[in-house]
C-alpha positions as a printed Julia matrix, in Angstrom:
127×3 Matrix{Float64}:
 118.61  19.06  134.51
 120.12  18.63  137.91
 123.56  21.3   138.51
 125.36  17.95  138.99
 124.65  16.92  135.28
 126.03  19.98  133.29
 128.11  19.21  131.14
 129.35  22.52  129.18
 130.63  25.62  131.26
 127.54  28.22  131.47
 128.11  31.99  129.07
 130.17  34.6   130.35
 127.61  37.18  129.97
 129.11  40.26  130.84
 128.72  42.62  129.02
 132.27  44.76  130.19
 135.38  42.32  130.83
 135.34  42.39  134.17
 139.18  42.8   135.7
 141.01  39.71  136.36
 141.74  38.73  140.13
 144.95  37.21  139.35
 146.86  36.13  135.37
 150.24  35.66  134.99
 152.64  32.26  133.13
 152.73  29.01  134.63
 154.8   25.67  134.11
 154.7   22.02  135.11
 152.88  22.35  139.1
 152.11  26.13  139.29
 148.21  25.54  138.66
 148.54  23.31  141.28
 150.05  25.35  143.65
 147.4   28.42  142.54
 144.2   26.14  143.36
 145.64  24.61  146.59
 145.91  28.96  147.26
 142.33  29.72  146.2
 141.57  26.64  148.84
 143.56  27.52  151.24
 141.7   31.78  151.41
 138.51  30.33  149.97
 138.31  32.08  147.1
 135.73  32.05  144.72
 136.14  31.84  140.27
 137.23  31.11  137.58
 140.23  30.12  136.9
 141.42  29.72  133.15
 144.25  27.98  131.33
 145.24  28.16  128.46
 148.69  25.78  127.03
 149.38  25.58  123.45
 147.15  22.5   122.55
 145.83  22.02  126.18
 142.37  24.66  127.79
 141.14  24.12  131.17
 138.44  26.37  133.19
 138.0   25.27  137.39
 135.12  26.72  138.52
 136.61  27.37  143.14
 133.16  28.15  145.1
 134.78  29.46  148.64
 138.03  27.64  147.97
 136.51  24.53  146.75
 136.58  23.35  143.29
 132.91  22.32  142.39
 133.57  21.93  138.77
 136.66  21.09  135.69
 136.42  20.88  132.1
 139.94  20.19  129.7
 139.0   20.32  126.0
 135.96  17.6   125.93
 136.35  15.94  129.38
 134.82  17.56  132.58
 134.6   16.54  136.01
 137.44  14.78  138.78
 138.88  13.81  135.14
 139.46  17.25  133.97
 139.86  18.98  137.07
 143.68  16.43  136.75
 144.5   16.74  133.99
 144.32  20.6   133.97
 146.41  20.52  136.96
 149.02  19.22  134.8
 148.41  21.15  132.34
 152.43  21.87  132.05
 153.18  25.29  130.55
 150.48  27.44  130.03
 149.0   31.12  130.52
 146.21  31.63  133.54
 143.62  33.83  134.54
 141.15  34.22  137.84
 138.16  36.32  137.0
 134.86  36.5   139.88
 132.26  34.57  138.6
 128.7   36.19  140.41
 126.43  34.07  138.43
 125.14  29.91  138.55
 128.36  27.54  138.85
 127.91  23.81  136.87
 128.73  20.93  139.16
 130.48  18.09  138.0
 132.99  17.71  140.46
 131.49  15.73  143.55
 134.61  14.28  145.39
 136.75  17.12  148.3
 138.74  19.09  146.92
 141.58  17.94  148.84
 141.17  14.71  148.07
 141.62  15.49  144.88
 144.68  18.09  145.32
 146.43  15.14  147.52
 146.53  12.53  144.66
 147.62  14.84  142.35
 150.31  15.47  144.98
 150.62  11.59  144.68
 151.49  11.8   141.11
 153.66  14.57  140.58
 155.51  12.41  144.13
 156.32   9.97  141.98
 156.66  10.69  138.19
 157.68  14.74  137.84
 159.3   16.63  135.63
 158.89  13.67  133.42
 154.83  14.44  132.57
 155.72  17.1   130.55
 158.93  16.38  129.12
């Protein structure tokens, strides 16, 4: 199967869980800022955020988002919705295995688009 057609995240097969590269709590636009930082610093890993009712996984390879999952969504729509998750706990873990590939748009374009959504709607998104 072509990697562009992968719709589910690959299983994490490490016997001993690796220590997270970064973790914490986020609210509002915080997850967007974390992804922007990973993009600027050219980081690689899997960013997972869990809110009260939602979960998102964002796969970042050398700073570029290559795949995203949000509940039952995948691809660019999942990335956009995931960046707007609101209040959640997040963890960034190293990922050395195969990366899914379902976000075909440039990371900078998607991040700018989400910035525009936030400029227009702001905190009303989480009210």
